[in-house]
């Protein structure tokens, strides 16, 4: 197929030119952060590094890492590198203990983010003649705003549907001949199932491509979505901390996601030692924002485990590829596109007067994630009155939803009924086959 590029000069840039561009941006960015972010300047001084020590991208390894803990400690303004008067938007995701990750954007940051999403849409075959249906959530979540802006940059007719209301999604899809669908893979699968139940066959569905991310999904799930919707399904990767979706995107080859490395420099490190590993090694993915103005994170540890590769791609892009993440170095779960940490569950339980004896059970049924939390009652809380238990479960579920932004099925169980292994409860049972 003929390849579509949004910014061909950059997407096909030679390795030498790209490293020169990255080096120029990094030197400028380190100076910007050092002068405007006291939190990170202190980390640099603790490590004995100054901006003068960073002369090119080869010096990146000298800089200290940032982690989720730093974002929590610096919340809300501690990593802000521009005056609030220069910022035009925030986006946010849930934090591990209720403190959310709040990312700030200047107008230029938004422009560059939308360029990244436009590259993803065009890599999926999108043009200004397409109708792009964005069914990611809008609001603080980055999915909807990012792909919405990218669709505008490409010139697509954009349907800003947000998530949910599947009947309306299908009505607009069919009536307005949507050709590109952007949403979570599990929701795409659900739309496909609903269309089938309504009697539509894949050849009657106007879609040609889908751009799916925000949660783990398997190749088996990809093929199922492609078959049910009659499309080609493309992966997309991003983090609110770095900008949102569009950090990396898949092309027609579907063998990994091209990193927009003129904006985000990717490293793979040993998660235990922090040592930078050679290309092709499996390790923890680290990103440096090379030109983000308001919230520029240097050497941010994503906790995602993956591999980087520079093997030649048939699409013609020279941007480095990252494999689909193969797991995490922390205990974060991604459920229906939402980041969930067991520590958040513990926080809610303690706040609500329960002991932190619980078990999270996640599964995938008909391509939709199920999310259950079993909680042991203490002897004092235990009752055999069903109505009382139902009331307690509903109250606890509401508290968890307020913390997580996602609704679990809460089950209160009798004391000491959650299985323990060598005295320690197994906190998470993830039955999804994600690899």
mmCIF file with all atom_site columns, N, CA, C and O in Angstrom, residues 317-336:
data_model
loop_
_atom_site.group_PDB
_atom_site.id
_atom_site.type_symbol
_atom_site.label_atom_id
_atom_site.label_alt_id
_atom_site.label_comp_id
_atom_site.label_asym_id
_atom_site.label_entity_id
_atom_site.label_seq_id
_atom_site.pdbx_PDB_ins_code
_atom_site.Cartn_x
_atom_site.Cartn_y
_atom_site.Cartn_z
_atom_site.occupancy
_atom_site.B_iso_or_equiv
_atom_site.pdbx_formal_charge
_atom_site.auth_seq_id
_atom_site.auth_comp_id
_atom_site.auth_asym_id
_atom_site.auth_atom_id
_atom_site.pdbx_PDB_model_num
ATOM 1  N N  . UNK A 1 317 ? 9.537   4.432  7.342  1.00 0.00 ? 317 UNK A N  1
ATOM 2  C CA . UNK A 1 317 ? 9.881   5.260  8.498  1.00 0.00 ? 317 UNK A CA 1
ATOM 3  C C  . UNK A 1 317 ? 11.174  4.758  9.128  1.00 0.00 ? 317 UNK A C  1
ATOM 4  O O  . UNK A 1 317 ? 11.389  3.557  9.256  1.00 0.00 ? 317 UNK A O  1
ATOM 5  N N  . UNK A 1 318 ? 11.993  5.696  9.560  1.00 0.00 ? 318 UNK A N  1
ATOM 6  C CA . UNK A 1 318 ? 13.255  5.344  10.203 1.00 0.00 ? 318 UNK A CA 1
ATOM 7  C C  . UNK A 1 318 ? 13.179  5.505  11.716 1.00 0.00 ? 318 UNK A C  1
ATOM 8  O O  . UNK A 1 318 ? 14.157  5.258  12.420 1.00 0.00 ? 318 UNK A O  1
ATOM 9  N N  . UNK A 1 319 ? 12.042  5.934  12.232 1.00 0.00 ? 319 UNK A N  1
ATOM 10 C CA . UNK A 1 319 ? 11.858  6.101  13.671 1.00 0.00 ? 319 UNK A CA 1
ATOM 11 C C  . UNK A 1 319 ? 12.001  4.756  14.368 1.00 0.00 ? 319 UNK A C  1
ATOM 12 O O  . UNK A 1 319 ? 11.464  3.746  13.912 1.00 0.00 ? 319 UNK A O  1
ATOM 13 N N  . UNK A 1 320 ? 12.726  4.748  15.481 1.00 0.00 ? 320 UNK A N  1
ATOM 14 C CA . UNK A 1 320 ? 12.941  3.513  16.236 1.00 0.00 ? 320 UNK A CA 1
ATOM 15 C C  . UNK A 1 320 ? 11.597  2.908  16.643 1.00 0.00 ? 320 UNK A C  1
ATOM 16 O O  . UNK A 1 320 ? 10.607  3.620  16.831 1.00 0.00 ? 320 UNK A O  1
ATOM 17 N N  . UNK A 1 321 ? 11.570  1.572  16.768 1.00 0.00 ? 321 UNK A N  1
ATOM 18 C CA . UNK A 1 321 ? 10.331  0.895  17.144 1.00 0.00 ? 321 UNK A CA 1
ATOM 19 C C  . UNK A 1 321 ? 10.424  0.351  18.559 1.00 0.00 ? 321 UNK A C  1
ATOM 20 O O  . UNK A 1 321 ? 11.473  -0.145 18.979 1.00 0.00 ? 321 UNK A O  1
ATOM 21 N N  . UNK A 1 322 ? 9.304   0.439  19.282 1.00 0.00 ? 322 UNK A N  1
ATOM 22 C CA . UNK A 1 322 ? 9.186   -0.228 20.572 1.00 0.00 ? 322 UNK A CA 1
ATOM 23 C C  . UNK A 1 322 ? 8.192   -1.375 20.427 1.00 0.00 ? 322 UNK A C  1
ATOM 24 O O  . UNK A 1 322 ? 7.173   -1.251 19.756 1.00 0.00 ? 322 UNK A O  1
ATOM 25 N N  . UNK A 1 323 ? 8.528   -2.498 21.050 1.00 0.00 ? 323 UNK A N  1
ATOM 26 C CA . UNK A 1 323 ? 7.603   -3.617 21.062 1.00 0.00 ? 323 UNK A CA 1
ATOM 27 C C  . UNK A 1 323 ? 6.426   -3.297 21.975 1.00 0.00 ? 323 UNK A C  1
ATOM 28 O O  . UNK A 1 323 ? 6.494   -2.409 22.820 1.00 0.00 ? 323 UNK A O  1
ATOM 29 N N  . UNK A 1 324 ? 5.342   -4.024 21.789 1.00 0.00 ? 324 UNK A N  1
ATOM 30 C CA . UNK A 1 324 ? 4.224   -3.914 22.723 1.00 0.00 ? 324 UNK A CA 1
ATOM 31 C C  . UNK A 1 324 ? 4.752   -4.231 24.118 1.00 0.00 ? 324 UNK A C  1
ATOM 32 O O  . UNK A 1 324 ? 5.482   -5.201 24.308 1.00 0.00 ? 324 UNK A O  1
ATOM 33 N N  . UNK A 1 325 ? 4.440   -3.408 25.134 1.00 0.00 ? 325 UNK A N  1
ATOM 34 C CA . UNK A 1 325 ? 4.933   -3.689 26.484 1.00 0.00 ? 325 UNK A CA 1
ATOM 35 C C  . UNK A 1 325 ? 4.627   -5.106 26.933 1.00 0.00 ? 325 UNK A C  1
ATOM 36 O O  . UNK A 1 325 ? 3.540   -5.630 26.694 1.00 0.00 ? 325 UNK A O  1
ATOM 37 N N  . UNK A 1 326 ? 5.621   -5.738 27.571 1.00 0.00 ? 326 UNK A N  1
ATOM 38 C CA . UNK A 1 326 ? 5.531   -7.159 27.942 1.00 0.00 ? 326 UNK A CA 1
ATOM 39 C C  . UNK A 1 326 ? 5.249   -7.352 29.424 1.00 0.00 ? 326 UNK A C  1
ATOM 40 O O  . UNK A 1 326 ? 5.373   -8.451 29.942 1.00 0.00 ? 326 UNK A O  1
ATOM 41 N N  . UNK A 1 327 ? 4.917   -6.288 30.120 1.00 0.00 ? 327 UNK A N  1
ATOM 42 C CA . UNK A 1 327 ? 4.688   -6.370 31.555 1.00 0.00 ? 327 UNK A CA 1
ATOM 43 C C  . UNK A 1 327 ? 5.192   -5.100 32.206 1.00 0.00 ? 327 UNK A C  1
ATOM 44 O O  . UNK A 1 327 ? 5.560   -4.136 31.520 1.00 0.00 ? 327 UNK A O  1
ATOM 45 N N  . UNK A 1 328 ? 5.214   -5.098 33.539 1.00 0.00 ? 328 UNK A N  1
ATOM 46 C CA . UNK A 1 328 ? 5.619   -3.912 34.275 1.00 0.00 ? 328 UNK A CA 1
ATOM 47 C C  . UNK A 1 328 ? 6.544   -4.290 35.421 1.00 0.00 ? 328 UNK A C  1
ATOM 48 O O  . UNK A 1 328 ? 6.546   -5.426 35.889 1.00 0.00 ? 328 UNK A O  1
ATOM 49 N N  . UNK A 1 329 ? 7.325   -3.307 35.866 1.00 0.00 ? 329 UNK A N  1
ATOM 50 C CA . UNK A 1 329 ? 8.223   -3.545 36.998 1.00 0.00 ? 329 UNK A CA 1
ATOM 51 C C  . UNK A 1 329 ? 7.548   -3.196 38.319 1.00 0.00 ? 329 UNK A C  1
ATOM 52 O O  . UNK A 1 329 ? 8.114   -3.415 39.375 1.00 0.00 ? 329 UNK A O  1
ATOM 53 N N  . UNK A 1 330 ? 6.338   -2.615 38.243 1.00 0.00 ? 330 UNK A N  1
ATOM 54 C CA . UNK A 1 330 ? 5.593   -2.344 39.474 1.00 0.00 ? 330 UNK A CA 1
ATOM 55 C C  . UNK A 1 330 ? 4.311   -3.162 39.452 1.00 0.00 ? 330 UNK A C  1
ATOM 56 O O  . UNK A 1 330 ? 4.131   -4.045 38.627 1.00 0.00 ? 330 UNK A O  1
ATOM 57 N N  . UNK A 1 331 ? 3.405   -2.871 40.367 1.00 0.00 ? 331 UNK A N  1
ATOM 58 C CA . UNK A 1 331 ? 2.199   -3.683 40.492 1.00 0.00 ? 331 UNK A CA 1
ATOM 59 C C  . UNK A 1 331 ? 0.975   -3.012 39.877 1.00 0.00 ? 331 UNK A C  1
ATOM 60 O O  . UNK A 1 331 ? -0.156  -3.357 40.192 1.00 0.00 ? 331 UNK A O  1
ATOM 61 N N  . UNK A 1 332 ? 1.195   -2.070 38.979 1.00 0.00 ? 332 UNK A N  1
ATOM 62 C CA . UNK A 1 332 ? 0.067   -1.386 38.367 1.00 0.00 ? 332 UNK A CA 1
ATOM 63 C C  . UNK A 1 332 ? -0.688  -2.307 37.416 1.00 0.00 ? 332 UNK A C  1
ATOM 64 O O  . UNK A 1 332 ? -0.092  -3.069 36.660 1.00 0.00 ? 332 UNK A O  1
ATOM 65 N N  . UNK A 1 333 ? -2.006  -2.229 37.469 1.00 0.00 ? 333 UNK A N  1
ATOM 66 C CA . UNK A 1 333 ? -2.877  -2.911 36.522 1.00 0.00 ? 333 UNK A CA 1
ATOM 67 C C  . UNK A 1 333 ? -3.518  -1.861 35.625 1.00 0.00 ? 333 UNK A C  1
ATOM 68 O O  . UNK A 1 333 ? -3.760  -0.727 36.054 1.00 0.00 ? 333 UNK A O  1
ATOM 69 N N  . UNK A 1 334 ? -3.771  -2.222 34.391 1.00 0.00 ? 334 UNK A N  1
ATOM 70 C CA . UNK A 1 334 ? -4.547  -1.352 33.506 1.00 0.00 ? 334 UNK A CA 1
ATOM 71 C C  . UNK A 1 334 ? -5.858  -2.065 33.251 1.00 0.00 ? 334 UNK A C  1
ATOM 72 O O  . UNK A 1 334 ? -5.894  -3.133 32.632 1.00 0.00 ? 334 UNK A O  1
ATOM 73 N N  . UNK A 1 335 ? -6.949  -1.486 33.760 1.00 0.00 ? 335 UNK A N  1
ATOM 74 C CA . UNK A 1 335 ? -8.266  -2.097 33.663 1.00 0.00 ? 335 UNK A CA 1
ATOM 75 C C  . UNK A 1 335 ? -9.203  -1.137 32.951 1.00 0.00 ? 335 UNK A C  1
ATOM 76 O O  . UNK A 1 335 ? -9.423  -0.010 33.414 1.00 0.00 ? 335 UNK A O  1
ATOM 77 N N  . UNK A 1 336 ? -9.697  -1.557 31.802 1.00 0.00 ? 336 UNK A N  1
ATOM 78 C CA . UNK A 1 336 ? -10.574 -0.700 30.979 1.00 0.00 ? 336 UNK A CA 1
ATOM 79 C C  . UNK A 1 336 ? -9.928  0.653  30.704 1.00 0.00 ? 336 UNK A C  1
ATOM 80 O O  . UNK A 1 336 ? -10.574 1.705  30.729 1.00 0.00 ? 336 UNK A O  1
#
